[in-house]
Tab-separated table of C-alpha atoms in Angstrom:
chain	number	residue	atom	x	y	z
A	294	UNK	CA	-37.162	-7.937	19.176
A	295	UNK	CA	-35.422	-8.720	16.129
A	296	UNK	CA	-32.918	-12.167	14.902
A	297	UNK	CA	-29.395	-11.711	15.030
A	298	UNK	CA	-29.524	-11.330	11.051
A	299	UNK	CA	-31.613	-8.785	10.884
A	300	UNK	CA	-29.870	-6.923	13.558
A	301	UNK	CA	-26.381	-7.023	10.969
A	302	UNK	CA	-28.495	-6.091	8.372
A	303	UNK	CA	-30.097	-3.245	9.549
A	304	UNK	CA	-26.886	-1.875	10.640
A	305	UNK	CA	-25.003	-2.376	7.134
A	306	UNK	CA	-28.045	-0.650	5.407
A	307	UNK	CA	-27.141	2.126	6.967
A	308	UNK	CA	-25.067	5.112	5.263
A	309	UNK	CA	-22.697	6.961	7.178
A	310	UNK	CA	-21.821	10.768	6.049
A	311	UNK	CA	-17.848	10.036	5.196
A	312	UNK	CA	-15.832	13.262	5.764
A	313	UNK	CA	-12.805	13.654	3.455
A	314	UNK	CA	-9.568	14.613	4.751
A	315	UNK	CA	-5.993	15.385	3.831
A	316	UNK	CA	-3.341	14.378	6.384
A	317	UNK	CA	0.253	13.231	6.573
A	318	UNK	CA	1.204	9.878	5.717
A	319	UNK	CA	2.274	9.652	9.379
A	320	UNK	CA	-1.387	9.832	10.409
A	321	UNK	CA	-2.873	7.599	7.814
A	322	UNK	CA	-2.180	4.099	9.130
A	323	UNK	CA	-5.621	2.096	9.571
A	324	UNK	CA	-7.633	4.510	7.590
A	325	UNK	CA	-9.226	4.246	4.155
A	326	UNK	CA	-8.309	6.461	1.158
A	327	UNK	CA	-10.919	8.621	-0.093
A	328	UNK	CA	-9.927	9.228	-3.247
A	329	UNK	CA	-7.708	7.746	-6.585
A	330	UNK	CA	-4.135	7.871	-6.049
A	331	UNK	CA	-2.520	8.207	-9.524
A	332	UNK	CA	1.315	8.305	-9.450
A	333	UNK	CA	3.277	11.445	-10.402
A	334	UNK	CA	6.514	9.226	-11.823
A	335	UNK	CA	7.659	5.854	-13.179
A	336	UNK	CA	8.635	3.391	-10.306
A	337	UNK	CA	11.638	2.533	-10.675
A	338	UNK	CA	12.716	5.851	-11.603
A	339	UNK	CA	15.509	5.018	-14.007
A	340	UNK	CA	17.255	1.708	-14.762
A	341	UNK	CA	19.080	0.556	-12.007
A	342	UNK	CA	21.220	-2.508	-10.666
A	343	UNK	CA	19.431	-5.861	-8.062
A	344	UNK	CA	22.550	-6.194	-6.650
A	345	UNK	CA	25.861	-5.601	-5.518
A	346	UNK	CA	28.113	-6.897	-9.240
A	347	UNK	CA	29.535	-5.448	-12.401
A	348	UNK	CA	27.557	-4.533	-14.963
A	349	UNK	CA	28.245	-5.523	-18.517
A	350	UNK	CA	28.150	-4.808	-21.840
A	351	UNK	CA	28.119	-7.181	-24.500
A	352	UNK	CA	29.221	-11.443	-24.449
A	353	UNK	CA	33.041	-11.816	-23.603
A	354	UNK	CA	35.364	-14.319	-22.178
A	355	UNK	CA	36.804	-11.143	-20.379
A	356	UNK	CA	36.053	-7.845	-19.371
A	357	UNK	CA	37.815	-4.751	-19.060
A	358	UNK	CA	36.613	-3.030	-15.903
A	359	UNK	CA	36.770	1.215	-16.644
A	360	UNK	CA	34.676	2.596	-13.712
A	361	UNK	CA	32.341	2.481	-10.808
A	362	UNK	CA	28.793	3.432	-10.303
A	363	UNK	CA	27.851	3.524	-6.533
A	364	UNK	CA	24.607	4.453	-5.242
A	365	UNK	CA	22.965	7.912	-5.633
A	366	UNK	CA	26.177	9.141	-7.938
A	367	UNK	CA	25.674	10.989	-11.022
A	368	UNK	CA	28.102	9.034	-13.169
A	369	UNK	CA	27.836	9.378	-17.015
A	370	UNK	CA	29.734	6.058	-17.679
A	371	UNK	CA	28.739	4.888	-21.094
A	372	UNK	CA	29.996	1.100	-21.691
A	373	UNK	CA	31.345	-0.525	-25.027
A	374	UNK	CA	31.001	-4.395	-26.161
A	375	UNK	CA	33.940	-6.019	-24.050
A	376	UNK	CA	33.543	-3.479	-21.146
A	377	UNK	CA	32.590	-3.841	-17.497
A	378	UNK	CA	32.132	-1.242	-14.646
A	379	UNK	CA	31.930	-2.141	-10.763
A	380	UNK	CA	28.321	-1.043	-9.488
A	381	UNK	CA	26.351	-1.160	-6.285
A	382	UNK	CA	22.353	-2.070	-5.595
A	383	UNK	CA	19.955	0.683	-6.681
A	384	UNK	CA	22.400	2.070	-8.902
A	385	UNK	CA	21.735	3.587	-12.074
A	386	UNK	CA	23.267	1.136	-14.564
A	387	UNK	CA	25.725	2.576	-16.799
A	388	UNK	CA	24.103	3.056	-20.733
A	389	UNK	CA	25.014	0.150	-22.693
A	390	UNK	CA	24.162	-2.568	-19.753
A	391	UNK	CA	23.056	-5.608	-21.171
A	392	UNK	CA	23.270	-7.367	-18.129
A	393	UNK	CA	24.200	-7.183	-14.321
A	394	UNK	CA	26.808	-10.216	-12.504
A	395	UNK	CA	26.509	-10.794	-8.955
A	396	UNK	CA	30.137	-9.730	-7.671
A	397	UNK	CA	29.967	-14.030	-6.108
A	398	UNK	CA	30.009	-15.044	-9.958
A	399	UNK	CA	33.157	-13.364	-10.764
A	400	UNK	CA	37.268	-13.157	-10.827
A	401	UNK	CA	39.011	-10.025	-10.977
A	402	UNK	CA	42.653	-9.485	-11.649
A	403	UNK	CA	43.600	-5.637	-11.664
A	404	UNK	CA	41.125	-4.416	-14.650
A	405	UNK	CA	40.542	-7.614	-16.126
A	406	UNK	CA	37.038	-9.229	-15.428
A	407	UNK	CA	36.160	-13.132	-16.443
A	408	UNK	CA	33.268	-14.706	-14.751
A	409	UNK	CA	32.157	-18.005	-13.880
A	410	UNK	CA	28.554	-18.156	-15.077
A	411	UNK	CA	27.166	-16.148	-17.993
A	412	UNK	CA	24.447	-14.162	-17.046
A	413	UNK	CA	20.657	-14.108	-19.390
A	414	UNK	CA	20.418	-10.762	-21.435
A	415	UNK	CA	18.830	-8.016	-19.118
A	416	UNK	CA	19.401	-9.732	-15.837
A	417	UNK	CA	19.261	-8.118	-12.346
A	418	UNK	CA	18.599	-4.750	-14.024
A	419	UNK	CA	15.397	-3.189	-12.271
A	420	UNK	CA	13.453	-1.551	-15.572
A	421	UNK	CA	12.622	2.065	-15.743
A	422	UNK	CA	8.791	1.755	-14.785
A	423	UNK	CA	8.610	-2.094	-14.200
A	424	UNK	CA	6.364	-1.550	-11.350
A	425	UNK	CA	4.608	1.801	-11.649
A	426	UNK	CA	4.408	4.124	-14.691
A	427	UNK	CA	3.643	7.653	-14.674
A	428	UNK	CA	-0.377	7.820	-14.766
A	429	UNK	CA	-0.985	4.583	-13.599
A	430	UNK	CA	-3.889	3.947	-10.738
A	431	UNK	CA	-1.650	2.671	-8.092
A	432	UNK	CA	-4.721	2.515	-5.355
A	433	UNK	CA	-8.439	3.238	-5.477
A	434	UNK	CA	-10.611	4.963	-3.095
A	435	UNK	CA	-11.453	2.753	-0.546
A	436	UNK	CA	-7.792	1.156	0.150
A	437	UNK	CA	-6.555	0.029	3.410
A	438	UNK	CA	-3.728	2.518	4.464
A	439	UNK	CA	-0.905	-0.446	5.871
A	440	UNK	CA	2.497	-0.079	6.477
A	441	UNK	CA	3.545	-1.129	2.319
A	442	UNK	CA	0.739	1.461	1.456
A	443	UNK	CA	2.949	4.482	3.104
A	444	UNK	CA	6.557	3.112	1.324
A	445	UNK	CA	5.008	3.262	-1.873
A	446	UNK	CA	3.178	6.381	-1.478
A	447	UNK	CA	6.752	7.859	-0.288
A	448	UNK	CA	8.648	6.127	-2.885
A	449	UNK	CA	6.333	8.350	-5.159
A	450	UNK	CA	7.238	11.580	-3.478
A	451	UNK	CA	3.631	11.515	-1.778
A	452	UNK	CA	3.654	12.725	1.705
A	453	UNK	CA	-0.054	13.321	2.068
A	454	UNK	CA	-3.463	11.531	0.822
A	455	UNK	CA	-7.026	12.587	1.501
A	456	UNK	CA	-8.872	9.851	3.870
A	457	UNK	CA	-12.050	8.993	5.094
A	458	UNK	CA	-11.903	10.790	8.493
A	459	UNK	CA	-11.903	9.182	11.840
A	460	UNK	CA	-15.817	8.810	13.446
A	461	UNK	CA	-16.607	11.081	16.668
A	462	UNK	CA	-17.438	8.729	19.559
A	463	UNK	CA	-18.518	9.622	22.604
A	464	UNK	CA	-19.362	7.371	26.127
A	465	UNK	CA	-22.139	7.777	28.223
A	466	UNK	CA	-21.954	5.504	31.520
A	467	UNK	CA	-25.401	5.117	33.961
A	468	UNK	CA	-25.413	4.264	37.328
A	469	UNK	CA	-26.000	4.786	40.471
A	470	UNK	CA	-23.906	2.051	41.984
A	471	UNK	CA	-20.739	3.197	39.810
A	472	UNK	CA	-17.343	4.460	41.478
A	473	UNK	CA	-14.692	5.360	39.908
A	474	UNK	CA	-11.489	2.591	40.460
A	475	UNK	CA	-9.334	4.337	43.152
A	476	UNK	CA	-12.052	5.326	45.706
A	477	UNK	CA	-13.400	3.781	48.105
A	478	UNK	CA	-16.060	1.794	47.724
A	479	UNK	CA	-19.723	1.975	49.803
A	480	UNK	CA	-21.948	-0.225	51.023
A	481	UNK	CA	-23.829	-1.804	47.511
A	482	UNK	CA	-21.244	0.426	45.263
A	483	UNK	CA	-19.208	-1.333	42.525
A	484	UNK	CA	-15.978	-0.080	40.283
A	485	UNK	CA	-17.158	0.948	37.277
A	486	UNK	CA	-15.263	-0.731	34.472
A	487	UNK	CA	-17.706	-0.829	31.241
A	488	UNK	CA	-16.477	2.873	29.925
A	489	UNK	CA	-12.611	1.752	30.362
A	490	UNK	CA	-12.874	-0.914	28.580
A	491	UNK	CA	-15.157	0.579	25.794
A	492	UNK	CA	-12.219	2.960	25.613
A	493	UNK	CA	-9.509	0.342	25.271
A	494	UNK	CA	-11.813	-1.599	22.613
A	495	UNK	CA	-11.953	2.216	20.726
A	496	UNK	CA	-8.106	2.250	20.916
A	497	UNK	CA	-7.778	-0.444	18.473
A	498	UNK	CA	-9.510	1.472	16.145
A	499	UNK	CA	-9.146	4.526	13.966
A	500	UNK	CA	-11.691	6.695	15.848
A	501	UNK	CA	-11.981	10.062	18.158
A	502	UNK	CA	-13.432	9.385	21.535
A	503	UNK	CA	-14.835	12.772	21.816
A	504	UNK	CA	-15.935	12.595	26.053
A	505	UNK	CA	-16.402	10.270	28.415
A	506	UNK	CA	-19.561	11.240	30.496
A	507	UNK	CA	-20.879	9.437	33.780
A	508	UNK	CA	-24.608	10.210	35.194
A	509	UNK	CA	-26.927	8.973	37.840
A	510	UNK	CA	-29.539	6.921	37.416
A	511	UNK	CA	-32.237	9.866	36.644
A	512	UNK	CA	-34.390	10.859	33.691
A	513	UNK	CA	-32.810	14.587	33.267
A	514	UNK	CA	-29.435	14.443	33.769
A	515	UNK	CA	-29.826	11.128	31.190
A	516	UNK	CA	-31.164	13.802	28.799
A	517	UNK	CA	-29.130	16.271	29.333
A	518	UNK	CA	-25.450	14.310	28.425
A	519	UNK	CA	-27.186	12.432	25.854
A	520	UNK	CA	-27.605	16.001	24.105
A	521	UNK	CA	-24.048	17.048	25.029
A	522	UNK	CA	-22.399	14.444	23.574
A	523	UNK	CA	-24.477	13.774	20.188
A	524	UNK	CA	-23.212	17.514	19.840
A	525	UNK	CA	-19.478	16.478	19.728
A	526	UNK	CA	-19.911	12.494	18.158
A	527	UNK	CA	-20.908	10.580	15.299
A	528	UNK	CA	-21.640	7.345	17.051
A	529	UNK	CA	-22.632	7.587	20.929
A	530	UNK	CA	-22.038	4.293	22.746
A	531	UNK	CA	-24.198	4.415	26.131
A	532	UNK	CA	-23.874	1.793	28.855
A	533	UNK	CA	-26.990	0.475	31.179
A	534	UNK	CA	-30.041	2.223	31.676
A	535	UNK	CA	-31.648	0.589	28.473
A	536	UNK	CA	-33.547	-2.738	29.991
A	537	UNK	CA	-36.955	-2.031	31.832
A	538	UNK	CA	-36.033	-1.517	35.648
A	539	UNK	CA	-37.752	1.543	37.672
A	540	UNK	CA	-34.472	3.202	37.169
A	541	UNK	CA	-33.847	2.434	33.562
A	542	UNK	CA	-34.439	6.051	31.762
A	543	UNK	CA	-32.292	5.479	28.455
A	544	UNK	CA	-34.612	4.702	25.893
A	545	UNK	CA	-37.308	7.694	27.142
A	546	UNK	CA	-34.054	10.395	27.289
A	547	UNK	CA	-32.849	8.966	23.841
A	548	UNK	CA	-36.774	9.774	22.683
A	549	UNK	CA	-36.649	12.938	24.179
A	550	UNK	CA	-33.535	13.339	21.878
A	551	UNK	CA	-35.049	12.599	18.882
A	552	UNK	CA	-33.229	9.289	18.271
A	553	UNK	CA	-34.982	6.967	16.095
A	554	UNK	CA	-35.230	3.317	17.020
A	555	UNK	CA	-33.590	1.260	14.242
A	556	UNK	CA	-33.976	-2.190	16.655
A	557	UNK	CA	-34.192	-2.936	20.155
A	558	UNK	CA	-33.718	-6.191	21.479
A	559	UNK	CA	-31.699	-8.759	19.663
A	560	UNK	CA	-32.555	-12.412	20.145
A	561	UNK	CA	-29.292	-13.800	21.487
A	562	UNK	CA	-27.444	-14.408	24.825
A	563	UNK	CA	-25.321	-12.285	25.942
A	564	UNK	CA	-26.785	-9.039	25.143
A	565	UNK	CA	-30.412	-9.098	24.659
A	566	UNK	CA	-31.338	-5.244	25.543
A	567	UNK	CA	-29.568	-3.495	22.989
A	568	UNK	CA	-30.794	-0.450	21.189
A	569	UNK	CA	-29.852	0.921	18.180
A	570	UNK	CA	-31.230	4.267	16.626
A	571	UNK	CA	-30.420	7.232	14.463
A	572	UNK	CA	-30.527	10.804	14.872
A	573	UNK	CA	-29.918	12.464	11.351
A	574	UNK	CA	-26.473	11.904	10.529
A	575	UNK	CA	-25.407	10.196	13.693
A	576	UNK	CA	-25.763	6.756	15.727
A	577	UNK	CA	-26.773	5.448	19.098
A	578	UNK	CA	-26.006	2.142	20.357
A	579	UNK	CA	-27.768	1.830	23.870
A	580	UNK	CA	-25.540	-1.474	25.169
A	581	UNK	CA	-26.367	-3.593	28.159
A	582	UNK	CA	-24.925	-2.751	31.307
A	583	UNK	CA	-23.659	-5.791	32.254
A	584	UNK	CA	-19.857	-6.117	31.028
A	585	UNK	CA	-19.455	-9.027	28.914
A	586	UNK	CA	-22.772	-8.237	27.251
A	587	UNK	CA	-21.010	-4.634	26.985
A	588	UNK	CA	-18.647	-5.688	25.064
A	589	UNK	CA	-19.790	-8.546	23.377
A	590	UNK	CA	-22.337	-6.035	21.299
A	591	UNK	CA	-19.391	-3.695	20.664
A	592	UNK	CA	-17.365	-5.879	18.754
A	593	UNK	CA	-20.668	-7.650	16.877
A	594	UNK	CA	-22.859	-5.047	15.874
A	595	UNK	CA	-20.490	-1.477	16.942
A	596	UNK	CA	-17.421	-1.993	14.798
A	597	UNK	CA	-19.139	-2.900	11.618
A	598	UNK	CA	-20.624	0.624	11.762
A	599	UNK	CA	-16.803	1.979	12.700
A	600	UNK	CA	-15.427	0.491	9.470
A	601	UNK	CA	-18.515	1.669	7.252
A	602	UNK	CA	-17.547	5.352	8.705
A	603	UNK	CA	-13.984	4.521	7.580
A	604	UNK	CA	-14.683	3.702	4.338
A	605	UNK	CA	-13.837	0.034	4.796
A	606	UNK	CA	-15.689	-3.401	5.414
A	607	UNK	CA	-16.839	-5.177	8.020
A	608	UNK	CA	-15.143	-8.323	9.580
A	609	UNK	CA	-16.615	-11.492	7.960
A	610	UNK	CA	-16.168	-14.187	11.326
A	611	UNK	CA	-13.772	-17.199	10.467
A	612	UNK	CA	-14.558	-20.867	10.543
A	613	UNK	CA	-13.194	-23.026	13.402
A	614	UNK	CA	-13.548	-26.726	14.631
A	615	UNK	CA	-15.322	-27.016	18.323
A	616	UNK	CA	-13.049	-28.569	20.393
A	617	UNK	CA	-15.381	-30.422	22.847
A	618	UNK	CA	-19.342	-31.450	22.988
A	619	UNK	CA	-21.363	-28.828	24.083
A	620	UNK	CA	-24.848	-28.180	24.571
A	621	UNK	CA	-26.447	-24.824	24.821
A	622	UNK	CA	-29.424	-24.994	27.099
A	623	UNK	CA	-32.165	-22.608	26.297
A	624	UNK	CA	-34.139	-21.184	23.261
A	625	UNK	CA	-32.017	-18.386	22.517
A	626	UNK	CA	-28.654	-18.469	19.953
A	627	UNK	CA	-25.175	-17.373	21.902
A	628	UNK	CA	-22.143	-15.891	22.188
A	629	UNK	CA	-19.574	-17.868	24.015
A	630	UNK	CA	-16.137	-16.551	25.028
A	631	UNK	CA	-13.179	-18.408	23.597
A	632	UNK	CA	-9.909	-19.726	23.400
A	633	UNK	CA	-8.830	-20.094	19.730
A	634	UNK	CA	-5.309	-21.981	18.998
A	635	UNK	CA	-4.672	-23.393	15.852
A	636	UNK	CA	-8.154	-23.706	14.557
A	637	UNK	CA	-9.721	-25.480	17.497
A	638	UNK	CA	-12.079	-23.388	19.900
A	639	UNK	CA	-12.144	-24.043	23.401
A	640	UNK	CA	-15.140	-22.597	25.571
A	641	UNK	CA	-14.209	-20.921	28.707
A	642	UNK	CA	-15.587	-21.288	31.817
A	643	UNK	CA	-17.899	-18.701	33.857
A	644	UNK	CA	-19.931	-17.071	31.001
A	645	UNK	CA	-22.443	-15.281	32.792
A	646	UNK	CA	-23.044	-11.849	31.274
A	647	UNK	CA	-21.703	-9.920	34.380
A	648	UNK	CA	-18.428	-12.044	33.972
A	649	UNK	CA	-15.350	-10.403	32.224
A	650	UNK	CA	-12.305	-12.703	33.241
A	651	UNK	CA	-13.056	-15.667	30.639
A	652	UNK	CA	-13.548	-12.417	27.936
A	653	UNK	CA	-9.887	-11.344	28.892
A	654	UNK	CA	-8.979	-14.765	28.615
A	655	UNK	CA	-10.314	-15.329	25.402
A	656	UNK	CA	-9.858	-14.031	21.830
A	657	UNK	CA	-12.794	-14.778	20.009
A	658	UNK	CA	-16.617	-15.087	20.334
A	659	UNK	CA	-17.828	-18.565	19.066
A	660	UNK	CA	-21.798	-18.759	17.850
A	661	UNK	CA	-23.963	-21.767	18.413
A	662	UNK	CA	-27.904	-22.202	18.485
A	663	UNK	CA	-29.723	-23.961	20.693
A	664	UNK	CA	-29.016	-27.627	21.479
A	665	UNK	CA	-26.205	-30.273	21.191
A	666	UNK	CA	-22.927	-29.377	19.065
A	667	UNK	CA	-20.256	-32.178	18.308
A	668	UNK	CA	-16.460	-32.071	18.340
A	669	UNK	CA	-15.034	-30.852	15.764
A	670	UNK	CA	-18.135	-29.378	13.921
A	671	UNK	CA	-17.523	-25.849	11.889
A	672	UNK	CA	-18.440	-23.119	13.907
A	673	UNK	CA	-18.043	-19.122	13.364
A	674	UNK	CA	-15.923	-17.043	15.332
A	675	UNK	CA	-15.286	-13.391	15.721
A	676	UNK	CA	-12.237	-12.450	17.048
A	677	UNK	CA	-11.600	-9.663	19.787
């Protein structure tokens, strides 16, 4: 059995095989670049007007308006000391600008053009490379793919990028006393619910669920999808069949698989079987069967090895204030469900590990050790 700690750290030692590639912008939201993106063009492309005004040439108590520059036209308007031109946002300011008005800041009789505040030299004019220029590193490899990452690449004329690719996983669920939601139910059956909502926790993530897979309670047929799926996955989540019951066969078919053990065990509550192991290039997390212990060592000890894949860090867990005494009872640290509003974490009710309304009424897990905790003492919490 190993500590909590060494349980992270043996999971961030490890080094995932990324695979590069190249896909549409479209399709690159919540993955990592793989590689430099230097940009083809200055940003903004030419000089162009802030705002809606008349651009101006020169200091004068009047102007004498002799065009108009909208938008996307491909005017050649060239202005003289003394001369003004009406012009729109984004457009390319005629040569000779010195300056830009806002159209609010001015009086207009027929041509004639006075104003009512004098603008500084250069103002609301958007410079010809002010924000990118041609050659520049705009992102490194490694960079979070967000919604302002895909405008700029597009405002470059970049419509693909090369990417860490998205990790294979695959689901295993063990059982005899599984059934499907939707049938009926026999005598000592239960719905099985841990593989929909490892799928829904997947769904928040940039990753391929490669097959879903249920099996009895039975050494071969363990085997047997264990080796289907590593075919197809990177990482191979696998629910029960890991403690030490008569009909727990997980950790022999894993070993008939050739999956290292990394760890098994972790010294914590919820979620003391867990196994973690290796088989070449790809992962095996052997979870508990019971749900919130399910999903409790998903989002502690899974995703960190998700974003690695990706290219990308792991979630460092935020500091809150407890919002009650509480004592944990026992020797061994926990994971409590929680309610987390504006910095204050409230325990839930009902934490036993086979429990999973307080984890859908939650949104983070809180740590404590063993013993008595205070209001309003710091404590860590990941959030779900």
């Amino acid at each position: 059995m190993v500590s909590i700690e060494e349980a992270f750290e043996r999971i961030a030692k490890q080094r995932p095989v990324r695979v590069k590639q190249d896909v549409y912008l479209s399709e690159a939201v919540g993955l990592h670049l793989a590689d430099v993106v230097v940009s083809p063009m200055d940003i903004p492309v030419f000089d162009n007007s802030a705002m809606d005004g008349y651009a101006l040439c020169g200091e004068s108590d009047t102007y004498r308006i002799i065009g108009e520059v909208a938008a996307g036209s491909q005017s050649e308007l060239t202005l003289a000391p003394g001369q003004a031109a009406r012009i729109f946002t984004g457009a390319r300011v005629p040569k000779g600008t010195t300056a830009v008005i806002m159209q609010e800041k001015t009086l207009v009789e027929g041509h004639a053009l006075s104003l009512t505040e004098i603008p500084a030299a250069g103002a609301n004019v958007r410079i010809k490379g002010e924000e990118i220029r041609q050659g520049q590193e705009v992102f490194q490899a490694g960079h979070y793919i967000n919604a302002a990452t895909v405008g700029m690449l597009l405002s470059l004329g970049i419509t693909s990028v090369s990417v860490f690719a998205r990790p294979r996983v695959g689901i295993l669920i063990t059982g005899n006393e599984l059934v499907t939601a939707g049938e009926p139910l026999g005598e000592g059956q239960i719905y099985e619910s841990n593989g929909g909502s490892l799928q829904a926790a997947l769904q928040q993530l940039p990753v391929e669920v490669t097959g879903v897979t249920k099996v009895t309670d039975d050494l071969e047929s363990t085997s047997r999808a264990i080796r289907d799926l590593l075919d197809e996955a990177d990482i191979l989540l696998i629910s029960g069949g890991i403690s030490v019951g008569d009909y727990d066969f997980v950790k022999e078919a894993l070993a008939q698989n050739e999956v290292e053990e990394l760890f098994y065990k972790v010294d914590q509550k919820p979620g003391k079987p867990l196994f973690f192991g290796k088989r070449k290039h790809q992962f095996v997390y052997a979870l508990p069967g019971n749900p919130a212990s399910s999903l409790t060592c998903f989002y502690l000890y899974v995703t960190p090895l998700i974003h690695q894949f990706l290219g990308g860090a792991a979630k460092v867990p935020e500091r809150v204030r407890l919002g009650h005494d509480f004592e944990v009872r026992g020797a061994r640290p926990t994971f409590y469900r929680a309610k987390v509003e504006e910095g204050v974490a409230t325990i839930l009710d009902k934490q036993s590990s086979s429990m999973l309304h307080s984890f859908a009424l939650g949104n983070g897990l809180v740590f404590l050790s063993p013993g008595t905790h205070n209001k309003g003492v710091e404590i860590p919490v990941w959030y779900y």
